[in-house]
Short mmCIF file of C-alpha atoms in Angstrom, two decimals:
data_model
loop_
_atom_site.label_atom_id
_atom_site.label_comp_id
_atom_site.label_asym_id
_atom_site.label_seq_id
_atom_site.Cartn_x
_atom_site.Cartn_y
_atom_site.Cartn_z
CA GLY F 110 -61.21 9.51 -16.39
CA ASN F 111 -60.74 10.82 -12.88
CA SER F 112 -57.31 11.39 -11.36
CA VAL F 113 -55.63 13.12 -8.43
CA THR F 114 -52.05 14.40 -8.41
CA GLN F 115 -50.23 15.30 -5.21
CA MET F 116 -46.62 15.74 -4.14
CA GLU F 117 -45.35 12.43 -2.78
CA GLY F 118 -42.54 13.54 -0.52
CA PRO F 119 -41.36 12.75 1.99
CA VAL F 120 -41.93 16.28 3.17
CA THR F 121 -39.84 17.09 6.24
CA LEU F 122 -40.62 20.16 8.35
CA SER F 123 -39.69 21.48 11.75
CA GLU F 124 -42.32 21.76 14.46
CA GLU F 125 -44.38 25.00 14.21
CA ALA F 126 -43.58 25.42 10.50
CA PHE F 127 -46.27 26.26 7.92
CA LEU F 128 -47.50 23.33 5.86
CA THR F 129 -48.79 23.21 2.31
CA ILE F 130 -49.43 19.95 0.45
CA ASN F 131 -50.49 20.55 -3.14
CA CYS F 132 -53.31 18.57 -4.74
CA THR F 133 -54.73 18.97 -8.24
CA TYR F 134 -57.37 16.89 -9.94
CA THR F 135 -59.09 16.04 -13.18
CA ALA F 136 -62.66 14.80 -13.09
CA THR F 137 -65.75 14.19 -15.15
CA GLY F 138 -69.04 14.89 -13.47
CA TYR F 139 -69.28 16.93 -10.25
CA PRO F 140 -66.38 16.07 -7.89
CA SER F 141 -66.36 16.33 -4.17
CA LEU F 142 -62.91 16.59 -2.63
CA PHE F 143 -61.42 15.03 0.47
CA TRP F 144 -58.24 14.85 2.51
CA TYR F 145 -57.58 11.63 4.40
CA VAL F 146 -54.76 10.92 6.86
CA GLN F 147 -53.16 7.54 7.58
CA TYR F 148 -51.10 7.02 10.72
CA PRO F 149 -48.65 4.09 10.84
CA GLY F 150 -50.42 0.75 11.11
CA GLU F 151 -53.89 2.27 10.90
CA GLY F 152 -56.61 2.75 8.32
CA LEU F 153 -57.50 6.08 6.76
CA GLN F 154 -59.28 8.82 8.67
CA LEU F 155 -61.25 11.57 6.98
CA LEU F 156 -59.54 14.88 7.78
CA LEU F 157 -61.76 17.32 5.88
CA LYS F 158 -63.95 17.61 2.81
CA ALA F 159 -65.55 20.11 0.42
CA THR F 160 -68.47 19.28 -1.82
CA LYS F 161 -68.72 22.34 -4.08
CA ALA F 162 -66.58 25.08 -5.56
CA ASP F 163 -65.23 27.70 -3.12
CA ASP F 164 -66.14 25.56 -0.09
CA LYS F 165 -63.48 25.47 2.60
CA GLY F 166 -63.06 22.32 4.64
CA SER F 167 -61.35 22.57 8.02
CA ASN F 168 -60.49 20.29 10.93
CA LYS F 169 -57.80 20.12 13.65
CA GLY F 170 -56.13 23.29 12.31
CA PHE F 171 -55.96 21.96 8.74
CA GLU F 172 -57.75 23.79 5.92
CA ALA F 173 -58.33 23.26 2.21
CA THR F 174 -60.35 25.31 -0.30
CA TYR F 175 -62.06 23.80 -3.35
CA ARG F 176 -60.75 25.85 -6.29
CA LYS F 177 -62.63 24.91 -9.44
CA GLU F 178 -60.78 27.43 -11.64
CA THR F 179 -57.41 25.85 -10.84
CA THR F 180 -58.79 22.33 -10.17
CA SER F 181 -56.95 22.31 -6.86
CA PHE F 182 -57.54 21.42 -3.21
CA HIS F 183 -54.30 22.26 -1.40
CA LEU F 184 -53.98 21.29 2.27
CA GLU F 185 -52.59 23.90 4.69
CA LYS F 186 -51.82 24.19 8.38
CA GLY F 187 -50.35 27.20 10.06
CA SER F 188 -48.23 25.46 12.70
CA VAL F 189 -47.51 21.72 12.49
CA GLN F 190 -46.80 19.43 15.42
CA VAL F 191 -44.80 16.21 15.69
CA SER F 192 -48.12 14.37 16.07
CA ASP F 193 -49.09 15.47 12.54
CA SER F 194 -46.49 13.09 11.10
CA ALA F 195 -48.45 10.72 8.85
CA VAL F 196 -49.32 10.05 5.22
CA TYR F 197 -51.90 12.44 3.72
CA PHE F 198 -54.11 11.46 0.80
CA CYS F 199 -56.09 13.78 -1.43
CA ALA F 200 -59.16 12.11 -2.94
CA LEU F 201 -62.22 12.83 -5.01
CA SER F 202 -65.60 11.29 -5.61
CA VAL F 203 -67.68 12.09 -8.67
CA LEU F 204 -71.43 12.35 -8.76
CA TYR F 205 -72.95 11.83 -12.18
CA SER F 206 -75.87 13.90 -13.42
CA GLY F 207 -77.80 10.75 -14.20
CA GLY F 208 -77.33 9.46 -10.68
CA GLY F 209 -74.75 7.19 -9.15
CA ALA F 210 -71.21 7.85 -8.03
CA ASP F 211 -67.75 6.37 -8.39
CA GLY F 212 -65.75 5.16 -5.43
CA LEU F 213 -63.05 7.41 -4.09
CA THR F 214 -60.11 8.17 -6.42
CA PHE F 215 -56.95 8.79 -4.38
CA GLY F 216 -53.66 10.52 -4.99
CA LYS F 217 -50.46 8.61 -4.26
CA GLY F 218 -50.17 10.09 -0.77
CA THR F 219 -47.70 12.53 0.80
CA HIS F 220 -45.52 11.29 3.64
CA LEU F 221 -45.15 14.15 6.15
CA ILE F 222 -42.39 14.06 8.76
CA ILE F 223 -42.35 16.70 11.49
CA GLN F 224 -39.12 17.03 13.45
CA PRO F 225 -39.04 18.48 16.98
CA LYS N 114 -69.51 2.81 19.01
CA ALA N 115 -67.14 0.19 17.63
CA GLY N 116 -65.29 1.05 14.45
CA VAL N 117 -64.92 -0.93 11.25
CA THR N 118 -63.32 -4.29 11.92
CA GLN N 119 -61.50 -6.43 9.42
CA THR N 120 -60.41 -10.03 9.78
CA PRO N 121 -57.89 -11.42 9.55
CA ARG N 122 -55.36 -8.61 9.99
CA TYR N 123 -52.56 -10.56 8.32
CA LEU N 124 -52.64 -13.39 5.84
CA ILE N 125 -50.04 -15.33 3.87
CA LYS N 126 -51.17 -17.35 0.87
CA THR N 127 -49.53 -19.21 -1.98
CA ARG N 128 -49.91 -18.30 -5.64
CA GLY N 129 -52.94 -20.03 -7.15
CA GLN N 130 -54.88 -20.26 -3.89
CA GLN N 131 -57.98 -18.27 -3.08
CA VAL N 132 -58.66 -16.04 -0.10
CA THR N 133 -61.68 -14.53 1.65
CA LEU N 134 -61.45 -11.33 3.67
CA SER N 135 -64.15 -10.13 6.04
CA CYS N 136 -65.37 -6.68 7.02
CA SER N 137 -67.84 -5.70 9.73
CA PRO N 138 -69.08 -2.13 9.30
CA ILE N 139 -69.97 0.32 12.03
CA SER N 140 -73.33 -0.53 13.55
CA GLY N 141 -76.10 1.07 11.48
CA HIS N 142 -73.96 1.56 8.38
CA ARG N 143 -75.35 -0.09 5.26
CA SER N 144 -72.66 0.71 2.70
CA VAL N 145 -69.33 -1.10 2.49
CA SER N 146 -66.55 -0.27 0.02
CA TRP N 147 -63.31 -2.13 -0.59
CA TYR N 148 -59.95 -0.67 -1.63
CA GLN N 149 -56.57 -2.15 -2.50
CA GLN N 150 -53.44 -0.31 -1.35
CA THR N 151 -50.04 -1.12 -2.87
CA PRO N 152 -46.78 0.87 -2.95
CA GLY N 153 -46.83 0.99 -6.76
CA GLN N 154 -50.49 1.67 -7.56
CA GLY N 155 -51.52 3.41 -4.36
CA LEU N 156 -55.14 3.19 -3.24
CA GLN N 157 -57.55 1.78 -5.80
CA PHE N 158 -61.31 1.28 -5.52
CA LEU N 159 -62.47 -2.32 -5.83
CA PHE N 160 -66.24 -2.24 -5.30
CA GLU N 161 -69.09 -0.88 -3.19
CA TYR N 162 -72.05 -2.70 -1.71
CA PHE N 163 -75.21 -1.14 -0.36
CA SER N 164 -78.15 -3.13 0.98
CA GLU N 165 -76.64 -6.37 -0.34
CA THR N 166 -76.31 -5.01 -3.91
CA GLN N 167 -73.09 -4.15 -5.71
CA ARG N 168 -73.45 -0.54 -6.77
CA ASN N 169 -70.04 0.29 -8.22
CA LYS N 170 -67.04 -1.66 -9.38
CA GLY N 171 -63.48 -0.54 -10.04
CA ASN N 172 -61.19 -1.72 -12.80
CA PHE N 173 -60.14 -5.09 -11.43
CA PRO N 174 -60.31 -8.55 -13.03
CA GLY N 175 -63.15 -10.95 -12.31
CA ARG N 176 -60.93 -12.85 -9.86
CA PHE N 177 -61.91 -10.16 -7.37
CA SER N 178 -65.45 -10.52 -6.11
CA GLY N 179 -67.47 -9.59 -3.09
CA ARG N 180 -70.78 -9.85 -1.39
CA GLN N 181 -72.74 -8.26 1.41
CA PHE N 182 -74.98 -9.98 3.89
CA SER N 183 -78.28 -8.84 5.36
CA ASN N 184 -76.49 -7.61 8.50
CA SER N 185 -74.29 -5.39 6.24
CA ARG N 186 -71.15 -7.44 6.90
CA SER N 187 -69.16 -7.90 3.72
CA GLU N 188 -66.66 -10.35 2.34
CA MET N 189 -64.33 -10.06 -0.59
CA ASN N 190 -62.83 -13.03 -2.36
CA VAL N 191 -59.79 -13.26 -4.57
CA SER N 192 -59.40 -16.45 -6.57
CA THR N 193 -56.29 -17.81 -8.27
CA LEU N 194 -53.99 -15.50 -6.34
CA GLU N 195 -51.09 -13.84 -8.12
CA LEU N 196 -47.95 -12.33 -6.62
CA GLY N 197 -49.24 -8.88 -7.61
CA ASP N 198 -52.27 -9.33 -5.35
CA SER N 199 -50.04 -8.76 -2.32
CA ALA N 200 -51.45 -5.61 -0.79
CA LEU N 201 -53.25 -3.99 2.11
CA TYR N 202 -56.99 -4.41 1.57
CA LEU N 203 -59.04 -1.70 3.22
CA CYS N 204 -62.73 -1.76 3.95
CA ALA N 205 -64.75 1.41 4.50
CA SER N 206 -68.30 1.78 5.75
CA SER N 207 -70.81 4.60 5.56
CA PHE N 208 -74.41 5.07 6.55
CA GLY N 209 -75.64 5.51 2.99
CA PRO N 210 -74.50 4.94 -0.59
CA SER N 211 -71.59 6.80 -2.14
CA GLU N 212 -73.75 9.26 -4.08
CA VAL N 213 -74.93 10.80 -0.83
CA LEU N 214 -71.74 12.69 -0.13
CA SER N 215 -72.73 13.79 3.35
CA TYR N 216 -72.26 10.18 4.36
CA GLU N 217 -68.61 9.96 5.32
CA GLN N 218 -66.62 6.79 4.82
CA TYR N 219 -64.94 5.25 7.87
CA PHE N 220 -62.02 2.96 7.19
CA GLY N 221 -60.94 -0.19 8.97
CA PRO N 222 -57.27 -1.02 9.75
CA GLY N 223 -56.99 -3.30 6.74
CA THR N 224 -55.95 -6.88 6.01
CA ARG N 225 -52.34 -7.30 4.93
CA LEU N 226 -52.25 -10.07 2.29
CA THR N 227 -48.93 -11.53 1.22
CA VAL N 228 -48.86 -13.91 -1.74
CA THR N 229 -45.76 -16.10 -2.05
#
């Protein structure tokens, strides 16, 4: 089956620090990869995505590269801000060669805390 | 453009009762997916509807059901509630079905269901 593994945290960093949140996956079919962010009391927001190997998704200073050889999609940001404090979810969706797709499969989420 | 709305936002039910949750997608979106979020299991896919047809279903018992109306609004129903059904239920809408990966999913704020 499909699965996503990510560090759960909490991850605590100081403002302006470099951020990496690791995400690895197993999938049948042809996965597309996503990072979602959830702020307290809100639903999930799509942060970035990549739909094929070696694609790099980027948004709001965050980046992640689809690495098929290591089945990874690590999230990075060069300089974090207090406003980046949230829970980050890595997710995948699999397209099947015969058509159709599964719903999103999520990791457990990583709680990120940025201290001023 | 208004976002995805879910009603009610909070709900308390007793074991054995049934419950209906509602989701109104973004105007023009025809696909609605439902997810259950719990601290133990994380985010899990329930089902997806597109043009009033269920396209995908996650690994949940038959007590969980849903439907979609001609205006794309969706409801999910849980019958014979169990304590373990306590969760945040998230609805997500997209313009097209899940196999068209360029169609991003937009999440609502969720309905917090507590079963006592």
